[in-house]
JSON list of C-alpha atoms and ligand atoms in Angstrom, two decimals:
[
{"chain": "J", "resi": 770, "resn": "MET", "atom": "CA", "xyz": [2.94, -0.07, 10.96]},
{"chain": "J", "resi": 771, "resn": "ASN", "atom": "CA", "xyz": [6.71, 0.11, 10.44]},
{"chain": "J", "resi": 772, "resn": "ARG", "atom": "CA", "xyz": [9.07, 2.81, 11.64]},
{"chain": "J", "resi": 773, "resn": "PHE", "atom": "CA", "xyz": [8.87, 4.72, 8.35]},
{"chain": "J", "resi": 774, "resn": "ASP", "atom": "CA", "xyz": [5.04, 4.66, 8.43]},
{"chain": "J", "resi": 775, "resn": "LYS", "atom": "CA", "xyz": [5.19, 6.30, 11.86]},
{"chain": "J", "resi": 776, "resn": "GLU", "atom": "CA", "xyz": [7.71, 8.90, 10.72]},
{"chain": "J", "resi": 777, "resn": "ALA", "atom": "CA", "xyz": [6.10, 9.73, 7.35]},
{"chain": "J", "resi": 778, "resn": "ILE", "atom": "CA", "xyz": [3.93, 12.60, 8.61]},
{"chain": "J", "resi": 779, "resn": "SER", "atom": "CA", "xyz": [6.84, 14.56, 10.07]},
{"chain": "J", "resi": 780, "resn": "TRP", "atom": "CA", "xyz": [9.56, 13.26, 7.70]},
{"chain": "J", "resi": 781, "resn": "ASP", "atom": "CA", "xyz": [10.03, 16.63, 5.96]},
{"chain": "J", "resi": 782, "resn": "ASP", "atom": "CA", "xyz": [10.24, 18.63, 9.20]},
{"chain": "J", "resi": 783, "resn": "LEU", "atom": "CA", "xyz": [13.90, 17.90, 9.89]},
{"chain": "J", "resi": 784, "resn": "PRO", "atom": "CA", "xyz": [16.04, 20.60, 8.23]},
{"chain": "J", "resi": 785, "resn": "ARG", "atom": "CA", "xyz": [19.16, 18.37, 8.04]},
{"chain": "J", "resi": 786, "resn": "ARG", "atom": "CA", "xyz": [17.14, 15.78, 6.08]},
{"chain": "J", "resi": 787, "resn": "VAL", "atom": "CA", "xyz": [15.93, 18.44, 3.64]},
{"chain": "J", "resi": 788, "resn": "GLU", "atom": "CA", "xyz": [19.49, 19.79, 3.26]},
{"chain": "J", "resi": 789, "resn": "LEU", "atom": "CA", "xyz": [20.85, 16.32, 2.51]},
{"chain": "J", "resi": 790, "resn": "ALA", "atom": "CA", "xyz": [18.16, 15.73, -0.14]},
{"chain": "J", "resi": 791, "resn": "LYS", "atom": "CA", "xyz": [18.97, 19.13, -1.70]},
{"chain": "J", "resi": 792, "resn": "ALA", "atom": "CA", "xyz": [22.62, 18.13, -2.03]},
{"chain": "J", "resi": 793, "resn": "VAL", "atom": "CA", "xyz": [21.63, 14.86, -3.73]},
{"chain": "J", "resi": 794, "resn": "VAL", "atom": "CA", "xyz": [19.27, 16.65, -6.13]},
{"chain": "J", "resi": 795, "resn": "LYS", "atom": "CA", "xyz": [21.88, 19.31, -6.95]},
{"chain": "J", "resi": 796, "resn": "ASN", "atom": "CA", "xyz": [24.46, 16.64, -7.82]},
{"chain": "J", "resi": 797, "resn": "ILE", "atom": "CA", "xyz": [22.11, 14.57, -9.98]},
{"chain": "J", "resi": 798, "resn": "ILE", "atom": "CA", "xyz": [20.54, 17.41, -12.03]},
{"chain": "J", "resi": 799, "resn": "PRO", "atom": "CA", "xyz": [23.64, 18.06, -14.21]},
{"chain": "J", "resi": 800, "resn": "HIS", "atom": "CA", "xyz": [23.43, 14.42, -15.43]},
{"chain": "J", "resi": 801, "resn": "LEU", "atom": "CA", "xyz": [19.82, 14.73, -16.66]},
{"chain": "J", "resi": 802, "resn": "LYS", "atom": "CA", "xyz": [18.68, 15.65, -20.17]},
{"chain": "J", "resi": 803, "resn": "GLY", "atom": "CA", "xyz": [15.04, 16.14, -19.18]},
{"chain": "J", "resi": 804, "resn": "ASP", "atom": "CA", "xyz": [13.51, 13.30, -21.21]},
{"chain": "J", "resi": 805, "resn": "GLU", "atom": "CA", "xyz": [14.18, 10.47, -18.77]},
{"chain": "J", "resi": 806, "resn": "LYS", "atom": "CA", "xyz": [11.80, 8.16, -16.97]},
{"chain": "J", "resi": 807, "resn": "ILE", "atom": "CA", "xyz": [13.32, 7.84, -13.51]},
{"chain": "J", "resi": 808, "resn": "LEU", "atom": "CA", "xyz": [12.69, 5.34, -10.72]},
{"chain": "J", "resi": 809, "resn": "ASP", "atom": "CA", "xyz": [13.37, 6.51, -7.14]},
{"chain": "J", "resi": 810, "resn": "PHE", "atom": "CA", "xyz": [13.48, 3.49, -4.82]},
{"chain": "J", "resi": 811, "resn": "GLY", "atom": "CA", "xyz": [13.04, 4.08, -1.12]},
{"chain": "J", "resi": 812, "resn": "CYS", "atom": "CA", "xyz": [11.47, 7.33, -2.34]},
{"chain": "J", "resi": 813, "resn": "GLY", "atom": "CA", "xyz": [10.07, 8.22, 1.09]},
{"chain": "J", "resi": 814, "resn": "SER", "atom": "CA", "xyz": [8.06, 11.44, 1.07]},
{"chain": "J", "resi": 815, "resn": "GLY", "atom": "CA", "xyz": [9.75, 12.53, -2.17]},
{"chain": "J", "resi": 816, "resn": "LEU", "atom": "CA", "xyz": [12.43, 14.86, -0.82]},
{"chain": "J", "resi": 817, "resn": "VAL", "atom": "CA", "xyz": [14.69, 13.78, -3.69]},
{"chain": "J", "resi": 818, "resn": "GLY", "atom": "CA", "xyz": [12.35, 12.38, -6.37]},
{"chain": "J", "resi": 819, "resn": "LEU", "atom": "CA", "xyz": [9.81, 15.21, -6.34]},
{"chain": "J", "resi": 820, "resn": "ASN", "atom": "CA", "xyz": [12.54, 17.84, -6.52]},
{"chain": "J", "resi": 821, "resn": "LEU", "atom": "CA", "xyz": [13.94, 16.10, -9.61]},
{"chain": "J", "resi": 822, "resn": "ALA", "atom": "CA", "xyz": [10.53, 15.93, -11.31]},
{"chain": "J", "resi": 823, "resn": "PRO", "atom": "CA", "xyz": [10.83, 19.31, -13.11]},
{"chain": "J", "resi": 824, "resn": "PHE", "atom": "CA", "xyz": [14.09, 18.04, -14.67]},
{"chain": "J", "resi": 825, "resn": "ALA", "atom": "CA", "xyz": [12.75, 14.68, -15.93]},
{"chain": "J", "resi": 826, "resn": "LYS", "atom": "CA", "xyz": [9.94, 13.32, -18.11]},
{"chain": "J", "resi": 827, "resn": "GLU", "atom": "CA", "xyz": [8.45, 11.21, -15.32]},
{"chain": "J", "resi": 828, "resn": "ILE", "atom": "CA", "xyz": [9.30, 10.11, -11.79]},
{"chain": "J", "resi": 829, "resn": "ILE", "atom": "CA", "xyz": [8.10, 6.81, -10.39]},
{"chain": "J", "resi": 830, "resn": "GLY", "atom": "CA", "xyz": [8.69, 6.24, -6.69]},
{"chain": "J", "resi": 831, "resn": "VAL", "atom": "CA", "xyz": [8.59, 2.94, -4.86]},
{"chain": "J", "resi": 832, "resn": "ASP", "atom": "CA", "xyz": [8.72, 2.46, -1.12]},
{"chain": "J", "resi": 833, "resn": "THR", "atom": "CA", "xyz": [7.83, -0.35, 1.28]},
{"chain": "J", "resi": 834, "resn": "SER", "atom": "CA", "xyz": [6.12, 2.16, 3.62]},
{"chain": "J", "resi": 835, "resn": "ALA", "atom": "CA", "xyz": [2.48, 2.83, 2.68]},
{"chain": "J", "resi": 836, "resn": "LYS", "atom": "CA", "xyz": [2.47, 6.12, 4.62]},
{"chain": "J", "resi": 837, "resn": "MET", "atom": "CA", "xyz": [5.56, 7.42, 2.81]},
{"chain": "J", "resi": 838, "resn": "VAL", "atom": "CA", "xyz": [3.91, 6.55, -0.52]},
{"chain": "J", "resi": 839, "resn": "GLU", "atom": "CA", "xyz": [0.77, 8.41, 0.56]},
{"chain": "J", "resi": 840, "resn": "LYS", "atom": "CA", "xyz": [2.80, 11.49, 1.50]},
{"chain": "J", "resi": 841, "resn": "PHE", "atom": "CA", "xyz": [4.74, 11.39, -1.80]},
{"chain": "J", "resi": 842, "resn": "ASN", "atom": "CA", "xyz": [1.51, 11.21, -3.82]},
{"chain": "J", "resi": 843, "resn": "GLU", "atom": "CA", "xyz": [-0.20, 13.98, -1.84]},
{"chain": "J", "resi": 844, "resn": "LYS", "atom": "CA", "xyz": [2.75, 16.31, -2.47]},
{"chain": "J", "resi": 845, "resn": "ALA", "atom": "CA", "xyz": [3.02, 15.34, -6.16]},
{"chain": "J", "resi": 846, "resn": "LYS", "atom": "CA", "xyz": [-0.66, 16.12, -6.68]},
{"chain": "J", "resi": 847, "resn": "LYS", "atom": "CA", "xyz": [-0.50, 19.42, -4.82]},
{"chain": "J", "resi": 848, "resn": "LEU", "atom": "CA", "xyz": [2.53, 20.52, -6.84]},
{"chain": "J", "resi": 849, "resn": "ASN", "atom": "CA", "xyz": [1.04, 19.16, -10.09]},
{"chain": "J", "resi": 850, "resn": "LEU", "atom": "CA", "xyz": [4.15, 17.11, -10.85]},
{"chain": "J", "resi": 851, "resn": "ASN", "atom": "CA", "xyz": [4.45, 14.19, -13.23]},
{"chain": "J", "resi": 852, "resn": "ALA", "atom": "CA", "xyz": [5.33, 11.83, -10.40]},
{"chain": "J", "resi": 853, "resn": "LYS", "atom": "CA", "xyz": [3.61, 8.85, -8.79]},
{"chain": "J", "resi": 854, "resn": "ALA", "atom": "CA", "xyz": [4.66, 6.48, -6.02]},
{"chain": "J", "resi": 855, "resn": "TYR", "atom": "CA", "xyz": [3.68, 2.87, -5.32]},
{"chain": "J", "resi": 856, "resn": "LYS", "atom": "CA", "xyz": [4.02, 0.65, -2.27]},
{"chain": "J", "resi": 857, "resn": "LYS", "atom": "CA", "xyz": [6.57, -1.80, -3.59]},
{"chain": "J", "resi": 858, "resn": "ASP", "atom": "CA", "xyz": [9.91, -3.31, -2.72]},
{"chain": "J", "resi": 859, "resn": "ILE", "atom": "CA", "xyz": [12.70, -2.55, -5.21]},
{"chain": "J", "resi": 860, "resn": "PHE", "atom": "CA", "xyz": [13.13, -6.31, -5.65]},
{"chain": "J", "resi": 861, "resn": "GLU", "atom": "CA", "xyz": [9.55, -6.51, -7.06]},
{"chain": "J", "resi": 862, "resn": "ILE", "atom": "CA", "xyz": [10.26, -4.10, -9.93]},
{"chain": "J", "resi": 863, "resn": "ASP", "atom": "CA", "xyz": [10.60, -5.52, -13.45]},
{"chain": "J", "resi": 864, "resn": "GLU", "atom": "CA", "xyz": [9.80, -2.44, -15.52]},
{"chain": "J", "resi": 865, "resn": "LYS", "atom": "CA", "xyz": [12.71, -0.71, -17.31]},
{"chain": "J", "resi": 866, "resn": "PHE", "atom": "CA", "xyz": [13.83, 2.85, -16.51]},
{"chain": "J", "resi": 867, "resn": "ASP", "atom": "CA", "xyz": [16.26, 5.29, -18.14]},
{"chain": "J", "resi": 868, "resn": "ILE", "atom": "CA", "xyz": [17.71, 6.10, -14.72]},
{"chain": "J", "resi": 869, "resn": "VAL", "atom": "CA", "xyz": [17.28, 4.66, -11.22]},
{"chain": "J", "resi": 870, "resn": "ILE", "atom": "CA", "xyz": [18.05, 6.83, -8.19]},
{"chain": "J", "resi": 871, "resn": "SER", "atom": "CA", "xyz": [18.00, 6.25, -4.45]},
{"chain": "J", "resi": 872, "resn": "SER", "atom": "CA", "xyz": [18.91, 8.25, -1.36]},
{"chain": "J", "resi": 873, "resn": "MET", "atom": "CA", "xyz": [19.56, 7.00, 2.18]},
{"chain": "J", "resi": 874, "resn": "THR", "atom": "CA", "xyz": [17.91, 3.64, 1.48]},
{"chain": "J", "resi": 875, "resn": "ILE", "atom": "CA", "xyz": [20.55, 1.02, 0.68]},
{"chain": "J", "resi": 876, "resn": "HIS", "atom": "CA", "xyz": [21.79, 0.84, 4.27]},
{"chain": "J", "resi": 877, "resn": "HIS", "atom": "CA", "xyz": [18.35, -0.71, 4.95]},
{"chain": "J", "resi": 878, "resn": "ILE", "atom": "CA", "xyz": [18.85, -3.38, 2.26]},
{"chain": "J", "resi": 879, "resn": "LYS", "atom": "CA", "xyz": [20.67, -6.51, 3.34]},
{"chain": "J", "resi": 880, "resn": "ASP", "atom": "CA", "xyz": [21.82, -8.07, 0.09]},
{"chain": "J", "resi": 881, "resn": "ILE", "atom": "CA", "xyz": [23.58, -5.36, -1.93]},
{"chain": "J", "resi": 882, "resn": "LYS", "atom": "CA", "xyz": [24.95, -7.85, -4.48]},
{"chain": "J", "resi": 883, "resn": "ALA", "atom": "CA", "xyz": [21.37, -8.93, -5.22]},
{"chain": "J", "resi": 884, "resn": "LEU", "atom": "CA", "xyz": [20.39, -5.25, -5.45]},
{"chain": "J", "resi": 885, "resn": "SER", "atom": "CA", "xyz": [23.18, -4.65, -7.98]},
{"chain": "J", "resi": 886, "resn": "LYS", "atom": "CA", "xyz": [21.85, -7.57, -10.06]},
{"chain": "J", "resi": 887, "resn": "LYS", "atom": "CA", "xyz": [18.25, -6.28, -9.86]},
{"chain": "J", "resi": 888, "resn": "LEU", "atom": "CA", "xyz": [19.37, -2.80, -10.98]},
{"chain": "J", "resi": 889, "resn": "LYS", "atom": "CA", "xyz": [21.16, -4.36, -13.98]},
{"chain": "J", "resi": 890, "resn": "GLU", "atom": "CA", "xyz": [17.86, -5.93, -15.05]},
{"chain": "J", "resi": 891, "resn": "ILE", "atom": "CA", "xyz": [15.94, -2.64, -15.07]},
{"chain": "J", "resi": 892, "resn": "THR", "atom": "CA", "xyz": [18.34, 0.15, -16.09]},
{"chain": "J", "resi": 893, "resn": "ASN", "atom": "CA", "xyz": [21.68, 1.24, -17.55]},
{"chain": "J", "resi": 894, "resn": "LYS", "atom": "CA", "xyz": [22.31, 4.15, -15.18]},
{"chain": "J", "resi": 895, "resn": "VAL", "atom": "CA", "xyz": [22.00, 4.52, -11.40]},
{"chain": "J", "resi": 896, "resn": "PHE", "atom": "CA", "xyz": [22.65, 7.23, -8.82]},
{"chain": "J", "resi": 897, "resn": "ILE", "atom": "CA", "xyz": [22.83, 6.15, -5.18]},
{"chain": "J", "resi": 898, "resn": "ALA", "atom": "CA", "xyz": [23.47, 8.40, -2.18]},
{"chain": "J", "resi": 899, "resn": "ASP", "atom": "CA", "xyz": [24.01, 7.03, 1.30]},
{"chain": "J", "resi": 900, "resn": "LEU", "atom": "CA", "xyz": [26.18, 7.17, 4.38]},
{"chain": "J", "resi": 901, "resn": "ASP", "atom": "CA", "xyz": [29.91, 6.73, 4.27]},
{"chain": "J", "resi": 902, "resn": "LYS", "atom": "CA", "xyz": [31.15, 3.99, 6.64]},
{"chain": "J", "resi": 903, "resn": "GLU", "atom": "CA", "xyz": [30.08, 4.95, 10.18]},
{"chain": "J", "resi": 904, "resn": "ASP", "atom": "CA", "xyz": [30.42, 3.58, 13.70]},
{"chain": "J", "resi": 905, "resn": "GLY", "atom": "CA", "xyz": [26.75, 2.75, 14.27]},
{"chain": "J", "resi": 906, "resn": "SER", "atom": "CA", "xyz": [25.97, 6.05, 16.00]},
{"chain": "J", "resi": 907, "resn": "PHE", "atom": "CA", "xyz": [24.12, 7.75, 13.09]},
{"chain": "J", "resi": 908, "resn": "HIS", "atom": "CA", "xyz": [20.68, 6.33, 13.96]},
{"chain": "J", "resi": 909, "resn": "THR", "atom": "CA", "xyz": [20.18, 7.67, 17.45]},
{"chain": "J", "resi": 910, "resn": "ARG", "atom": "CA", "xyz": [16.80, 5.84, 17.68]},
{"chain": "J", "resi": 911, "resn": "GLY", "atom": "CA", "xyz": [18.63, 2.48, 17.37]},
{"chain": "J", "resi": 912, "resn": "ASN", "atom": "CA", "xyz": [19.78, 0.21, 14.57]},
{"chain": "J", "resi": 913, "resn": "ASP", "atom": "CA", "xyz": [16.93, -2.32, 14.40]},
{"chain": "J", "resi": 914, "resn": "ASP", "atom": "CA", "xyz": [16.22, -1.88, 10.70]},
{"chain": "J", "resi": 915, "resn": "VAL", "atom": "CA", "xyz": [19.78, -0.94, 9.73]},
{"chain": "J", "resi": 916, "resn": "CYS", "atom": "CA", "xyz": [21.62, -3.59, 7.70]},
{"chain": "J", "resi": 917, "resn": "HIS", "atom": "CA", "xyz": [24.85, -1.64, 7.08]},
{"chain": "J", "resi": 918, "resn": "PHE", "atom": "CA", "xyz": [26.67, 1.04, 9.07]},
{"chain": "J", "resi": 919, "resn": "GLY", "atom": "CA", "xyz": [27.28, 2.97, 5.86]},
{"chain": "J", "resi": 920, "resn": "PHE", "atom": "CA", "xyz": [29.65, 1.87, 3.11]},
{"chain": "J", "resi": 921, "resn": "SER", "atom": "CA", "xyz": [33.32, 2.51, 2.42]},
{"chain": "J", "resi": 922, "resn": "LYS", "atom": "CA", "xyz": [34.41, 3.32, -1.15]},
{"chain": "J", "resi": 923, "resn": "GLU", "atom": "CA", "xyz": [36.14, -0.08, -1.30]},
{"chain": "J", "resi": 924, "resn": "GLU", "atom": "CA", "xyz": [32.97, -1.93, -0.23]},
{"chain": "J", "resi": 925, "resn": "LEU", "atom": "CA", "xyz": [30.93, -0.10, -2.85]},
{"chain": "J", "resi": 926, "resn": "LYS", "atom": "CA", "xyz": [33.44, -1.02, -5.57]},
{"chain": "J", "resi": 927, "resn": "GLU", "atom": "CA", "xyz": [33.21, -4.64, -4.48]},
{"chain": "J", "resi": 928, "resn": "TYR", "atom": "CA", "xyz": [29.39, -4.74, -4.29]},
{"chain": "J", "resi": 929, "resn": "PHE", "atom": "CA", "xyz": [28.96, -2.97, -7.64]},
{"chain": "J", "resi": 930, "resn": "ASP", "atom": "CA", "xyz": [31.92, -4.58, -9.42]},
{"chain": "J", "resi": 931, "resn": "ASP", "atom": "CA", "xyz": [29.71, -5.33, -12.44]},
{"chain": "J", "resi": 932, "resn": "TRP", "atom": "CA", "xyz": [29.35, -1.59, -13.11]},
{"chain": "J", "resi": 933, "resn": "GLU", "atom": "CA", "xyz": [31.55, 1.38, -14.01]},
{"chain": "J", "resi": 934, "resn": "ILE", "atom": "CA", "xyz": [31.47, 3.36, -10.78]},
{"chain": "J", "resi": 935, "resn": "GLU", "atom": "CA", "xyz": [32.09, 7.05, -10.09]},
{"chain": "J", "resi": 936, "resn": "TYR", "atom": "CA", "xyz": [32.28, 8.01, -6.41]},
{"chain": "J", "resi": 937, "resn": "LYS", "atom": "CA", "xyz": [32.08, 11.39, -4.71]},
{"chain": "J", "resi": 938, "resn": "ILE", "atom": "CA", "xyz": [31.40, 12.77, -1.24]},
{"chain": "J", "resi": 939, "resn": "ILE", "atom": "CA", "xyz": [28.65, 15.37, -1.74]},
{"chain": "J", "resi": 940, "resn": "HIS", "atom": "CA", "xyz": [27.53, 16.39, 1.73]},
{"chain": "J", "resi": 941, "resn": "LYS", "atom": "CA", "xyz": [28.05, 16.05, 5.48]},
{"chain": "J", "resi": 942, "resn": "VAL", "atom": "CA", "xyz": [25.19, 15.50, 7.93]},
{"chain": "J", "resi": 943, "resn": "LYS", "atom": "CA", "xyz": [25.91, 17.37, 11.14]},
{"chain": "J", "resi": 944, "resn": "LYS", "atom": "CA", "xyz": [24.80, 15.48, 14.26]},
{"chain": "J", "resi": 945, "resn": "HIS", "atom": "CA", "xyz": [26.96, 14.83, 17.34]},
{"chain": "J", "resi": 946, "resn": "LYS", "atom": "CA", "xyz": [29.67, 14.60, 14.65]},
{"chain": "J", "resi": 947, "resn": "ASN", "atom": "CA", "xyz": [29.87, 14.91, 10.88]},
{"chain": "J", "resi": 948, "resn": "PHE", "atom": "CA", "xyz": [28.59, 12.00, 8.78]},
{"chain": "J", "resi": 949, "resn": "PRO", "atom": "CA", "xyz": [29.80, 12.20, 5.16]},
{"chain": "J", "resi": 950, "resn": "ILE", "atom": "CA", "xyz": [27.35, 11.25, 2.41]},
{"chain": "J", "resi": 951, "resn": "PHE", "atom": "CA", "xyz": [28.54, 9.69, -0.86]},
{"chain": "J", "resi": 952, "resn": "LEU", "atom": "CA", "xyz": [26.93, 9.73, -4.28]},
{"chain": "J", "resi": 953, "resn": "ILE", "atom": "CA", "xyz": [27.84, 6.97, -6.71]},
{"chain": "J", "resi": 954, "resn": "LYS", "atom": "CA", "xyz": [27.03, 6.92, -10.39]},
{"chain": "J", "resi": 955, "resn": "LEU", "atom": "CA", "xyz": [26.81, 3.43, -11.87]},
{"chain": "J", "resi": 956, "resn": "SER", "atom": "CA", "xyz": [26.87, 2.89, -15.61]},
{"chain": "J", "resi": 957, "resn": "ARG", "atom": "CA", "xyz": [27.23, -0.18, -17.74]},
{"chain": "J", "resi": 958, "resn": "LYS", "atom": "CA", "xyz": [30.77, -1.26, -18.60]},
{"chain": "J", "resi": 959, "resn": "ASN", "atom": "CA", "xyz": [31.63, -0.84, -22.32]},
{"chain": "J", "resi": 960, "resn": "ASN", "atom": "CA", "xyz": [31.84, -4.57, -22.95]},
{"chain": "J", "resi": 961, "resn": "ASP", "atom": "CA", "xyz": [28.61, -5.29, -21.01]},
{"chain": "J", "resi": 962, "resn": "THR", "atom": "CA", "xyz": [25.98, -6.81, -23.26]},
{"chain": "J", "resi": 963, "resn": "LYS", "atom": "CA", "xyz": [23.92, -8.43, -20.46]},
{"chain": "Z", "resi": 2217, "resn": "LIG", "atom": "C1", "xyz": [15.86, 6.77, 5.25]},
{"chain": "Z", "resi": 2217, "resn": "LIG", "atom": "S1", "xyz": [14.42, 6.69, 4.25]},
{"chain": "Z", "resi": 2217, "resn": "LIG", "atom": "C2", "xyz": [14.88, 7.73, 2.89]},
{"chain": "Z", "resi": 2217, "resn": "LIG", "atom": "C3", "xyz": [13.68, 8.33, 2.20]},
{"chain": "Z", "resi": 2217, "resn": "LIG", "atom": "C4", "xyz": [14.00, 9.31, 1.07]},
{"chain": "Z", "resi": 2217, "resn": "LIG", "atom": "N1", "xyz": [14.78, 8.71, 0.01]},
{"chain": "Z", "resi": 2217, "resn": "LIG", "atom": "C5", "xyz": [14.71, 10.53, 1.60]},
{"chain": "Z", "resi": 2217, "resn": "LIG", "atom": "O1", "xyz": [15.88, 10.74, 1.22]},
{"chain": "Z", "resi": 2217, "resn": "LIG", "atom": "O2", "xyz": [14.11, 11.28, 2.37]},
{"chain": "Z", "resi": 2217, "resn": "LIG", "atom": "C6", "xyz": [14.53, 5.07, 3.57]},
{"chain": "Z", "resi": 2217, "resn": "LIG", "atom": "C7", "xyz": [13.24, 4.63, 2.85]},
{"chain": "Z", "resi": 2217, "resn": "LIG", "atom": "O3", "xyz": [13.49, 3.41, 2.17]},
{"chain": "Z", "resi": 2217, "resn": "LIG", "atom": "C8", "xyz": [12.34, 2.58, 2.26]},
{"chain": "Z", "resi": 2217, "resn": "LIG", "atom": "N2", "xyz": [12.79, 1.20, 1.99]},
{"chain": "Z", "resi": 2217, "resn": "LIG", "atom": "C9", "xyz": [13.58, 0.41, 2.75]},
{"chain": "Z", "resi": 2217, "resn": "LIG", "atom": "N3", "xyz": [13.82, -0.77, 2.15]},
{"chain": "Z", "resi": 2217, "resn": "LIG", "atom": "C10", "xyz": [13.20, -0.71, 0.92]},
{"chain": "Z", "resi": 2217, "resn": "LIG", "atom": "C11", "xyz": [13.09, -1.62, -0.18]},
{"chain": "Z", "resi": 2217, "resn": "LIG", "atom": "N4", "xyz": [13.66, -2.83, -0.16]},
{"chain": "Z", "resi": 2217, "resn": "LIG", "atom": "N5", "xyz": [12.38, -1.23, -1.28]},
{"chain": "Z", "resi": 2217, "resn": "LIG", "atom": "C12", "xyz": [11.77, -0.01, -1.31]},
{"chain": "Z", "resi": 2217, "resn": "LIG", "atom": "N6", "xyz": [11.83, 0.89, -0.28]},
{"chain": "Z", "resi": 2217, "resn": "LIG", "atom": "C13", "xyz": [12.54, 0.55, 0.81]},
{"chain": "Z", "resi": 2217, "resn": "LIG", "atom": "C14", "xyz": [11.80, 2.86, 3.65]},
{"chain": "Z", "resi": 2217, "resn": "LIG", "atom": "O4", "xyz": [10.44, 2.54, 3.79]},
{"chain": "Z", "resi": 2217, "resn": "LIG", "atom": "C15", "xyz": [12.07, 4.36, 3.79]},
{"chain": "Z", "resi": 2217, "resn": "LIG", "atom": "O5", "xyz": [10.96, 5.15, 3.40]}
]
């Protein structure tokens, strides 16, 4: 059982987590037409994906934690939403999506260049929210499964240099200090035929 399996049951109980997800949802909604099939990777219990479901045609979640996937599916069923999650790693996905979204997950993914390439294979549009560059003090439980202490705007531009990138700070998580959260929108460059 990994750390996220252990935390799945009480994942939604932390108000600052719910607030962060709300900010992500609020900033993605204006970009949706309502007819999109959306993939949420690192979907967790669905704090972001399930709240976007009423604004999309279908939400598919993937997460490497079986317990998170269970929680997502329980909530989706209870709320009668067109959303379903699967226990999968984002790197296993080959299906195409209109939009791919992700919140607070890429700091757990080591190879962001490889992630950028994978996303190119499956979609034309991506929204990613995560921590701005931090000093390693965000995860008070320790940094065992943390691959990046957030990301600066410059790093993101470098990692996702194959995409048009729009960057914005959308929220601040209040802990022992404020941790800004960015949202990036990635879209294909005009001359991109790959
Ligand atoms: C910090 S949680 C965020 C969950 C949710 N997006 C939210 O905002 O509440 C990160 C999630 O990403 C999942 N995860 C980490 N690496 C992953 C990968 N390579 N593919 C899919 N899910 C992954 C973890 O299991 C965990 O549930």
